[in-house]
XYZ file of C-alpha atoms in Angstrom:
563
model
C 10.728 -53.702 4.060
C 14.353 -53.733 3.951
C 14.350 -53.820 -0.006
C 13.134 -49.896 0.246
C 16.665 -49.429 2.247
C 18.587 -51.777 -0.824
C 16.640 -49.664 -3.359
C 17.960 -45.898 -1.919
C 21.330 -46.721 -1.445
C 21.247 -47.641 -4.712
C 19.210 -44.095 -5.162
C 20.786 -41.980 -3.094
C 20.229 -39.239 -5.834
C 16.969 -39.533 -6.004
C 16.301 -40.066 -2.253
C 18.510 -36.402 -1.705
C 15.917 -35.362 -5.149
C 12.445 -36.638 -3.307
C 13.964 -35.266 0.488
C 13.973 -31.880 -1.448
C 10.639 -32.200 -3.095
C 9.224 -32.757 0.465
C 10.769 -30.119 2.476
C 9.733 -27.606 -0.601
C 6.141 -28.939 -1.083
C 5.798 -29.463 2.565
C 6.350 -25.920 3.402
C 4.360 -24.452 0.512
C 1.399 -26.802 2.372
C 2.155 -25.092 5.693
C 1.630 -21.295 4.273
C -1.008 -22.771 2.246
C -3.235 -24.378 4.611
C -6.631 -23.016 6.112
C -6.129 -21.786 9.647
C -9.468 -22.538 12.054
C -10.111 -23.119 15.268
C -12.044 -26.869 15.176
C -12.619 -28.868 11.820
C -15.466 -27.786 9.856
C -18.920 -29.231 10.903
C -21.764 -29.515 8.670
C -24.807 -30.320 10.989
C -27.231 -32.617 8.858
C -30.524 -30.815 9.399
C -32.647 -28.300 7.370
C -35.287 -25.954 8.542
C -37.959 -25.123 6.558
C -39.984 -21.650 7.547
C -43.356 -20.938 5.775
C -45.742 -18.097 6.667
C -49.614 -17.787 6.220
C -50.261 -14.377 8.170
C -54.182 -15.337 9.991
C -54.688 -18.776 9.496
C -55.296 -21.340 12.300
C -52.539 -24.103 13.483
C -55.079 -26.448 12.592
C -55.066 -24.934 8.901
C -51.352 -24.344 9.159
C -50.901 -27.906 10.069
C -53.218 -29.397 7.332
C -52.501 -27.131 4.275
C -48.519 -25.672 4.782
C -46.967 -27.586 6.951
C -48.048 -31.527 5.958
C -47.385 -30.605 1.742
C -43.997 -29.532 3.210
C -43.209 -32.970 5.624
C -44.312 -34.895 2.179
C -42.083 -33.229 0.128
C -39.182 -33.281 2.909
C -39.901 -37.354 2.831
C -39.004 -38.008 -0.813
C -35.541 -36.447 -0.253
C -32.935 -39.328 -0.097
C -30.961 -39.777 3.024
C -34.367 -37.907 5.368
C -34.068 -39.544 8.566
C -37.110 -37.884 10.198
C -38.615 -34.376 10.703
C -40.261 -32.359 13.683
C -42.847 -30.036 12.963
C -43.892 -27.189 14.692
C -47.524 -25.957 13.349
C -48.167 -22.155 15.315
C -50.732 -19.247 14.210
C -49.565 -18.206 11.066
C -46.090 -19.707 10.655
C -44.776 -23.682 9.954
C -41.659 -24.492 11.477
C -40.560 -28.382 9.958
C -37.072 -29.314 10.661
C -35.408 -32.155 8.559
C -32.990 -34.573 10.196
C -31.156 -35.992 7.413
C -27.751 -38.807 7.697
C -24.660 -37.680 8.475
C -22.866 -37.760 4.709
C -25.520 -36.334 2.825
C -24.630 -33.604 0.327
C -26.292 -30.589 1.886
C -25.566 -28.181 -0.606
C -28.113 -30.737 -3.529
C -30.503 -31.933 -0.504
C -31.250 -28.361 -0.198
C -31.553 -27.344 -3.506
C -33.605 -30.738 -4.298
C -36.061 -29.696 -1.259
C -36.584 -25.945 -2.619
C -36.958 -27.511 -6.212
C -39.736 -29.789 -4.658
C -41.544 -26.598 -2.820
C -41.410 -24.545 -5.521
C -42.938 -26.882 -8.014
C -46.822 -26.853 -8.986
C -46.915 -30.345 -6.718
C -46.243 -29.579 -3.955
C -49.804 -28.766 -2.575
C -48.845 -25.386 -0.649
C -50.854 -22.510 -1.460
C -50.121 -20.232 -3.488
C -49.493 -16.974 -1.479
C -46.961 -19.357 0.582
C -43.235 -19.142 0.196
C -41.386 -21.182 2.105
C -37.781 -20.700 3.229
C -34.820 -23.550 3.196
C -32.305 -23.042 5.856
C -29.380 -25.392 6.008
C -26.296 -24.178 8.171
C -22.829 -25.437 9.038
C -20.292 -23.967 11.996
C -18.959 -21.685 8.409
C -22.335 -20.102 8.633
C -21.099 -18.234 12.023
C -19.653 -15.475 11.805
C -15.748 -15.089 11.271
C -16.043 -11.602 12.568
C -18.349 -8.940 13.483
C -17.724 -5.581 13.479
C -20.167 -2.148 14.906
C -20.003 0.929 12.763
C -20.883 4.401 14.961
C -21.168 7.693 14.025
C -22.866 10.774 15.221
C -26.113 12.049 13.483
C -28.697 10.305 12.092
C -28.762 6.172 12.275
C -30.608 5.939 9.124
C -28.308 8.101 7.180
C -25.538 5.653 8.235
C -27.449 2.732 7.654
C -27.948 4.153 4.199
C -24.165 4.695 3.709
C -23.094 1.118 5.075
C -25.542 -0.339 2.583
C -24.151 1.753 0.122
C -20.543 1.871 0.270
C -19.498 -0.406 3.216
C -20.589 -3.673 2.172
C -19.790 -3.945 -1.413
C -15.936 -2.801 0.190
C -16.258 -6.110 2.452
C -18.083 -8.012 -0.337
C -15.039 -7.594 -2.629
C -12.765 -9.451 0.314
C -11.287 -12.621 -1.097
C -12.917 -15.533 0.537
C -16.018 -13.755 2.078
C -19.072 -15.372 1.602
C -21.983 -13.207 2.831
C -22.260 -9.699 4.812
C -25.328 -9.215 6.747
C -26.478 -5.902 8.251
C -28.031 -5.685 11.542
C -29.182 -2.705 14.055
C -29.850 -0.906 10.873
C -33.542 1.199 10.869
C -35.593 0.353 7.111
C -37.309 2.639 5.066
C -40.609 1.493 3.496
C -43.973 3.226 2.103
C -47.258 3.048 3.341
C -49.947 3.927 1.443
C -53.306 4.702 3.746
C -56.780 4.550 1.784
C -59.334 6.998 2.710
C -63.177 5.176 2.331
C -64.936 7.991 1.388
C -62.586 9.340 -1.312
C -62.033 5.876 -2.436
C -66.167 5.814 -2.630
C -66.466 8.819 -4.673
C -63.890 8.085 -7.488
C -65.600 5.042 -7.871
C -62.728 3.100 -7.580
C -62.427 -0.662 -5.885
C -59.417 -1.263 -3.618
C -58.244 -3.568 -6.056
C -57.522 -0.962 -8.309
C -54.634 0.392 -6.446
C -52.769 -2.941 -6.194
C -53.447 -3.140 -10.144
C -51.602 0.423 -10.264
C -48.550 -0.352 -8.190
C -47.855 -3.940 -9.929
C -48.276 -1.904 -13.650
C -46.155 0.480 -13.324
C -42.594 1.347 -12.201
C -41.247 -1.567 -13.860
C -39.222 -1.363 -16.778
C -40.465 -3.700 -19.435
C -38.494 -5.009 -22.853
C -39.788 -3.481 -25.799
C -37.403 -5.179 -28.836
C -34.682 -3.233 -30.658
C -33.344 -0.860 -32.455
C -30.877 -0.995 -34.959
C -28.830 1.841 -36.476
C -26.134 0.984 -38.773
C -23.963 -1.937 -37.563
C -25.200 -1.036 -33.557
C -27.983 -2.589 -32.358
C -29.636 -0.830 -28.913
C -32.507 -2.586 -26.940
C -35.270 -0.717 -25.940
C -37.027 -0.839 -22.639
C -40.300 1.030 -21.743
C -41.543 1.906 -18.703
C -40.220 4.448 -15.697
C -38.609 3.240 -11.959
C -40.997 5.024 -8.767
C -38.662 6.922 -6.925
C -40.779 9.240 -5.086
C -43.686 9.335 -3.127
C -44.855 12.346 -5.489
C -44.135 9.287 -8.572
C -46.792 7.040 -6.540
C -49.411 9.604 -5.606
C -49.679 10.676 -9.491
C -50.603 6.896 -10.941
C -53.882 6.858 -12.523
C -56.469 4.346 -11.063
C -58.065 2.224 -13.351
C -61.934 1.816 -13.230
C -62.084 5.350 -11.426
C -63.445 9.281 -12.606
C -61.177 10.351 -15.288
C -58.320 11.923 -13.624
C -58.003 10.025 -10.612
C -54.278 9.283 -9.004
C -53.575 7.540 -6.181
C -53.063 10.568 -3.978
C -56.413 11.668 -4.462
C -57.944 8.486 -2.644
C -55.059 7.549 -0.251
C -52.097 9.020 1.801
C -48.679 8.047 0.706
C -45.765 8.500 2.943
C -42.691 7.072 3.612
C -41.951 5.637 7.316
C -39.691 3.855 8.867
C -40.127 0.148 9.378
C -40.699 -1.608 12.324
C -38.019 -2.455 14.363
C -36.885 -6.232 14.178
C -33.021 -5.396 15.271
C -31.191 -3.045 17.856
C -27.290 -2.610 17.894
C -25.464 -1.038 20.749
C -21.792 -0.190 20.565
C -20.899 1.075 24.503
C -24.393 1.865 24.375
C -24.731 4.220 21.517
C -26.913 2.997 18.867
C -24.585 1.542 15.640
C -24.769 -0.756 13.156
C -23.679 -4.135 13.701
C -21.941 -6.201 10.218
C -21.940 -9.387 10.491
C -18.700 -11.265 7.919
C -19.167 -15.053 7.179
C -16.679 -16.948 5.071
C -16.916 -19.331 2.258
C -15.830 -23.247 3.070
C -12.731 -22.554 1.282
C -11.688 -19.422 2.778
C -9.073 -18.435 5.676
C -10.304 -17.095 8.994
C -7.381 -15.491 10.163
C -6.741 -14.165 6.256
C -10.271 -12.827 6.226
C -10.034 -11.213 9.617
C -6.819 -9.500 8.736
C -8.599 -8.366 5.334
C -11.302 -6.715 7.258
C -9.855 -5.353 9.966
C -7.180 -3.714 7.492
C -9.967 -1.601 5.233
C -11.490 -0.180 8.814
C -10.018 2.708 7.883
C -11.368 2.759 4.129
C -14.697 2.075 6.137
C -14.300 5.146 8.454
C -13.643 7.468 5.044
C -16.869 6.124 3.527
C -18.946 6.812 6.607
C -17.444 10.139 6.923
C -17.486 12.290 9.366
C -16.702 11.070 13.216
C -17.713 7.364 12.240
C -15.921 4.535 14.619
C -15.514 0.922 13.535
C -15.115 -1.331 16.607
C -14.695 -5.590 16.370
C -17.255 -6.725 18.578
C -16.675 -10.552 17.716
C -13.032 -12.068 16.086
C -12.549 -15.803 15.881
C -8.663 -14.982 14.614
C -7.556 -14.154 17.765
C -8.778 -17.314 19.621
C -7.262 -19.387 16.280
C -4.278 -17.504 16.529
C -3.244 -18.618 20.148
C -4.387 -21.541 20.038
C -1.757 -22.373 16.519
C 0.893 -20.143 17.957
C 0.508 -22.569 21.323
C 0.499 -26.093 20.413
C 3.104 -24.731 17.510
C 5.398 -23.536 20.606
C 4.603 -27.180 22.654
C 5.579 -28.712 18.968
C 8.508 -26.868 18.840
C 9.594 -27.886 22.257
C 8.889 -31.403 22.054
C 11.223 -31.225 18.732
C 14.329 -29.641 21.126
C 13.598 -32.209 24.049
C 13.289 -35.328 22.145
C 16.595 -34.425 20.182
C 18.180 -33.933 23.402
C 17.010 -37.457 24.916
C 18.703 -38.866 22.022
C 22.029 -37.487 22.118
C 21.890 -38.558 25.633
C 21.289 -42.277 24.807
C 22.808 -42.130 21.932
C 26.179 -40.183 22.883
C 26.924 -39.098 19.192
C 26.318 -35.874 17.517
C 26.283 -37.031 14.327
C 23.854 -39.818 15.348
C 21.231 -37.305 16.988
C 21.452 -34.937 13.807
C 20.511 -38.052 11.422
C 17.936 -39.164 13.737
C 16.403 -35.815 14.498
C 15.755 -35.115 10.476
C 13.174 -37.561 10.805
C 10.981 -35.552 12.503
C 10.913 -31.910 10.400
C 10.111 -34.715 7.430
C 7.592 -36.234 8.854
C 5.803 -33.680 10.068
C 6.817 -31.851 6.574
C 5.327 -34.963 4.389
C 2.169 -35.058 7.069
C 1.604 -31.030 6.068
C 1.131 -32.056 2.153
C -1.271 -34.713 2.960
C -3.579 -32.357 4.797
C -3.475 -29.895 1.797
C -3.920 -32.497 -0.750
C -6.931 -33.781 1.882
C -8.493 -30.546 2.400
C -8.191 -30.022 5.842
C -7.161 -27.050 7.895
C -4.432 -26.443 10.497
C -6.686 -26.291 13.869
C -6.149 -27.399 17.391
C -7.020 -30.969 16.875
C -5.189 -31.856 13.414
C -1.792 -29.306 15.429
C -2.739 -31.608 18.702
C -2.237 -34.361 16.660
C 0.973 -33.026 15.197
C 2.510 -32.416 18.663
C 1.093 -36.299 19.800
C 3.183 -37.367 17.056
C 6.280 -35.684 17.153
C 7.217 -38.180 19.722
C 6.439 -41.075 18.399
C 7.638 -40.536 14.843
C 11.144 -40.474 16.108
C 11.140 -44.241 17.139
C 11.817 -45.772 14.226
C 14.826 -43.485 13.128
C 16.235 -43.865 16.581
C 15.512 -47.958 16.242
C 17.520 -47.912 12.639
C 20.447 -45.287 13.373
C 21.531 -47.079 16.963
C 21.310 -50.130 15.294
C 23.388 -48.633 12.104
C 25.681 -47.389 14.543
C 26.048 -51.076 16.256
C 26.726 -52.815 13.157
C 29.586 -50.234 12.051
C 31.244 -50.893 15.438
C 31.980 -54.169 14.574
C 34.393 -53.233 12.232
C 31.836 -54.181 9.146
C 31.990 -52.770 5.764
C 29.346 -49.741 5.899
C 26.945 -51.007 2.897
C 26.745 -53.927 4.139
C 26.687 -53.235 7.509
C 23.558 -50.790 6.958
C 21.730 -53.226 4.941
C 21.985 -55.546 7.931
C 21.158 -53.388 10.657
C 17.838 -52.123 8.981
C 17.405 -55.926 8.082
C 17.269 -56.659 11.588
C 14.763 -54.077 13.045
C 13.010 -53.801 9.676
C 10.205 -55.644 10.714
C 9.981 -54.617 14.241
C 9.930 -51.178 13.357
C 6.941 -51.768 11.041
C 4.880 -53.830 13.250
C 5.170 -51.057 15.989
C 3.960 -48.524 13.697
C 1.167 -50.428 11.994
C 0.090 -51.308 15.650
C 0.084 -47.555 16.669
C -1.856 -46.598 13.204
C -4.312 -49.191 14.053
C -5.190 -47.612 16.838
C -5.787 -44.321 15.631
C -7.113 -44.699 11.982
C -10.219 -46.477 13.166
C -11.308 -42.941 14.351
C -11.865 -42.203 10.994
C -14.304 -44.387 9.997
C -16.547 -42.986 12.929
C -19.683 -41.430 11.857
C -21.946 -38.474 12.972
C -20.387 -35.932 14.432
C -17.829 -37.006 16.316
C -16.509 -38.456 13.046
C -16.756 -35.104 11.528
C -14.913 -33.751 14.476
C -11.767 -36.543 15.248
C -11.273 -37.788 11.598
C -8.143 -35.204 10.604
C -7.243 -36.051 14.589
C -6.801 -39.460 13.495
C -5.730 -38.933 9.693
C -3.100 -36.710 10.551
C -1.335 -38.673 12.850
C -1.478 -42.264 10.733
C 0.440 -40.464 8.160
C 2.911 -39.040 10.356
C 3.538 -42.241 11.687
C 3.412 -43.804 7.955
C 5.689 -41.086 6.809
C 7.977 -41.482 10.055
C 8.181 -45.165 8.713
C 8.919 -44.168 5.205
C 11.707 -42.135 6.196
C 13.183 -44.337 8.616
C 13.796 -46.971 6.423
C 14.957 -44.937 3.116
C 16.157 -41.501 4.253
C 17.724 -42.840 7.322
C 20.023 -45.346 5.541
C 20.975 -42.656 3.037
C 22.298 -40.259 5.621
C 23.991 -43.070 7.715
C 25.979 -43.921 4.725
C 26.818 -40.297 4.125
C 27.321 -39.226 7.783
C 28.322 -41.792 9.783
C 31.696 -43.483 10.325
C 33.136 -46.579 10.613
C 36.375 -46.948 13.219
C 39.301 -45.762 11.593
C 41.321 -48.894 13.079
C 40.482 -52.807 12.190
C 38.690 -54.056 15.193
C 37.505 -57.753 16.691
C 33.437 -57.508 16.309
C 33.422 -60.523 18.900
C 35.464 -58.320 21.691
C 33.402 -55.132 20.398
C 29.738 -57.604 21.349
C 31.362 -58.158 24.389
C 32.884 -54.937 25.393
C 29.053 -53.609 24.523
C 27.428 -55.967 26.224
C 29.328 -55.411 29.665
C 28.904 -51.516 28.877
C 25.363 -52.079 29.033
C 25.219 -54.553 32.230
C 26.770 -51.620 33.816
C 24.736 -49.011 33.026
C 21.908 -47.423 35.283
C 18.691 -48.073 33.536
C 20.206 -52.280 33.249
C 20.874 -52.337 37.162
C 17.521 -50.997 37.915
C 15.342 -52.637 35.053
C 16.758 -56.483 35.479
C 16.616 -57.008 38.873
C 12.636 -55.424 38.400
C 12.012 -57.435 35.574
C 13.231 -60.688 37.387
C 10.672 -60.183 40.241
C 8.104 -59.928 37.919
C 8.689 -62.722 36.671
C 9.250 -64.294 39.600
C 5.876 -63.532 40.916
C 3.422 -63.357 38.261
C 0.431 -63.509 40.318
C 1.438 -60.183 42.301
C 2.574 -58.653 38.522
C -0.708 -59.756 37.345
C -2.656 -58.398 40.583
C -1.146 -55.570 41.072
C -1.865 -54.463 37.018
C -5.234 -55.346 38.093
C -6.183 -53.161 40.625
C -3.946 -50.245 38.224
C -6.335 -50.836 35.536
C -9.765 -51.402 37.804
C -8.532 -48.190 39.604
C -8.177 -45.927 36.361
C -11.686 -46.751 35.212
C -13.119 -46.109 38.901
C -11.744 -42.622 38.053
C -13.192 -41.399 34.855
C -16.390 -40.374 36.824
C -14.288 -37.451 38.674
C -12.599 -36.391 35.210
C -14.497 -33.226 34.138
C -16.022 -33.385 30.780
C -16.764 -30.240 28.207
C -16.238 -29.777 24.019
C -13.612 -27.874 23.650
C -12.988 -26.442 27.229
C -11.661 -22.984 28.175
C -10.493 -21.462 24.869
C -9.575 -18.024 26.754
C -12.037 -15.884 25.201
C -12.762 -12.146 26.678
C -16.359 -12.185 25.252
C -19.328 -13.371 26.821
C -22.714 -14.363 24.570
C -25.945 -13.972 26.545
């Protein structure tokens, strides 16, 4: 490892070039990078709804809900599937491995159901549902106005959520609380009787018309217009005038039935303070922001408010930013501090300015070259891959602090700096390495983990092996580099032996010497109390864990509760 020290003295140019590239990359990364709260999970599991208004569970079970468990089994990567068979609905929920493509699992499962082999009946049409923690969502907001709760259902349908829609990196927005219009058309027997009309008649009328149907085109000149025939229904007075076929000449639908339009029945209430509202639901796409997209939102409210018109409120019921937001601008502060309090450790082991300064670049690179890898990875800035950050911060300084005292030993002596630098890294070169592969094989195993947990701790664990491997990289090329620019050798010829010696005596003297080597000599000493007494520290920790309290993601401070 001490040939990559050889190689950027040699390249000090292009070590200063690359240092650059890092710190300019690596903070392009940092504004560039997804803010969440946890990794993204993707929960492998579908749910497949079918309805068959009237029938039986026992018919359910044998003609909906067993075509739908076969087709579920020829997916690859099914693990099993519960079923649910109830009067008039199939509830089958697919358990499939953790790794498996959701997005094509679903679309290969709706391709199956859809297809002439599946054995469902005809009038059945069942529904896929696969969801990940990106299908909750980012935030919710209540729109209230005074007046009439259709008419402002009708206006957010209209004008609010193609506004929200148009947000970069919003995936879907759903509409709750919100009252639905539909017709109902009411047959009365006896005029029905008398037309001579059957009831099928009127469902032959309403699929026939109000449709617009191609009819070729028409070509004038060097323009060519298509034609379309047919008119759109969009009144009640439009339905009650369609002829009936197989009934007295003259016949319309109004003649045999009422047609009116009602409103539907309720299947959602919003309440905003406890005034009825309508409740908007924003979910994001898996590649966009949740703080960006909450800012986006929350700066059209008033473009929202001018659309409603009149007295109309918009309120945020539901945020996820917020929560994000502390939670970065927290462990970001912790980071920070950790930065200030290991440089100040160093300078006082390491009684040199110039020393701490070289040895305290490490850690803005690290943590710089660490930020690229997550954007090149695809992962987000959350608490666990910023947890990880702040974990590291401590440890990435080691090897800089290993390399620059020992730099700083081998100038001492009086040696000519190249060759004095060359040495020193020689020397702890493979220490330093071994530490930090030991410490990355601790934590990139977590990687590997499957299921959900793996889903959860892999950027935990990726983040901080390549802080660590970038702590290493920089301690043994950057390191040297700045040593030879920064550091100084003494300005008068000097006797190394005397300096070992003067060093060595320094260092017998010192506090941490008089209180470690007596301690260690005991130890020694005595193995079997060292041994015993490590023992009962290590049976004792484990006796422990049963009192330690145990949760996901423990109190996140939110001011909302969920009932």
């Amino acid at each position: 490892m001490s040939r990559l020290a050889r190689f950027s003295l040699r390249n000090r140019a292009l070590v200063a070039l690359a240092t650059l590239v890092a710190i300019v990359f690596g903070g392009i990364s940092l504004t560039s990078l997804k803010l969440e709260l946890i990794p993204s999970l993707e929960f492998p599991g579908m749910a497949v709804v079918a309805a068959d208004p009237g029938a039986s569970p026992e018919v359910i079970d044998a003609q909906v809900s067993t075509p739908i468990e076969s087709a579920a089994s020829s997916i690859d990567g099914v693990t099993g599937t519960t079923t649910t068979s109830a009067t008039g609905v199939s509830s089958v929920f697919v358990e499939l491995e953790y790794g498996t493509d959701m997005d094509a699992a679903r679309q290969e499962l709706e391709s199956t159901l859809s297809s002439g082999t599946s054995g469902l009946p005809d009038d059945v049409d069942p529904q896929v549902i696969a969801g990940s923690i990106d299908d909750f969502p980012v935030i919710q907001i209540s729109v209230a106005a005074s007046g009439d709760l259709e008419g402002l259902a009708q206006k957010v349908d209209t004008d609010v959520v193609p506004l929200l829609s148009d947000l970069e990196g919003v995936r879907d927005v759903t509409v709750t609380g919100a009252p639905e219009r539909e017709v109902q058309i009411a047959l009365r027997p006896a005029a029905l009787v008398a037309s001579g009309a059957e009831p099928s008649s009127i469902a032959t009328a309403l699929t026939d018309n109000g449709v617009l149907v191609p009819a070729g085109s028409l070509t004038t000149g060097d323009r060519t217009l298509s034609v379309q025939v047919g008119t759109r229904l969009t009144e009640v007075a439009d339905l009650e005038a369609l002829p009936l076929v197989g009934a007295k000449a003259g016949t319309t639908l109004g003649d045999v039935a009422d047609v009116e339009v009602t409103t539907s029945p309720v299947t959602s209430i919003a309440r905003t303070d406890g005034d009825p509202s309508v409740s908007i639901g924003i979910t994001k796409t898996p590649s966009g922001n949740t703080v960006d997209i909450s800012h986006a939102v929350q700066e059209v409210f008033s473009d929202i408010e001018d659309a409603v018109g009149g007295d109309a409120s918009v309120d945020v019921v539901f945020d996820q930013a917020p929560f994000i937001e502390q939670s970065v601008e927290d462990l970001t502060t912790e980071g920070l501090l950790g930065l200030v309090f290991a440089v100040v450790v160093i300078l006082l082991f390491l009684l040199s300015l110039r020393s701490t300064l070289v040895t305290a670049i490490s850690i803005p690179l690290s943590v710089l070259v660490t930020l690229i890898g997550l954007y090149v990875t695809g992962y987000s800035l959350n608490i666990l891959t910023l947890g990880a950050l702040t974990v590291a911060i401590g440890r990435v300084v080691d090897d800089s602090i290993v390399v620059i005292e020992n730099i700083k030993r081998h100038l001492s002596y009086g040696e000519e700096k190249s060759h004095a630098i060359l040495q020193a890294v020689r020397e702890v070169a493979g220490a330093v390495t071994s530490s930090t592969l030991a410490t990355v094989a601790v934590f990139l195993p977590i990687a590997f983990v499957g299921g959900q947990v793996g889903q959860l701790f892999r950027p935990f664990a990726l983040t901080v092996t390549l802080a660590l491997l970038a702590s290493l990289l920089v301690s043994l090329t950057i390191i040297p580099v700045l040593a030879s620019w920064f550091l100084r050798s003494p300005d008068t010829q000097v006797d190394p032996a005397l300096v070992r010696e003067q060093a060595h005596q320094k260092e017998r003297r010192g506090l941490l010497q008089r209180i470690y080597v007596p301690l260690l000599d005991k130890s020694i000493g005595h193995p079997v109390i060292t041994l015993v007494i490590a023992g009962v520290l290590l049976i004792g920790t484990f006796a422990m864990t049963p009192f330690l309290k145990t949760n996901f993601l423990g109190d996140r401070g939110q001011n909302t509760v969920s009932l």
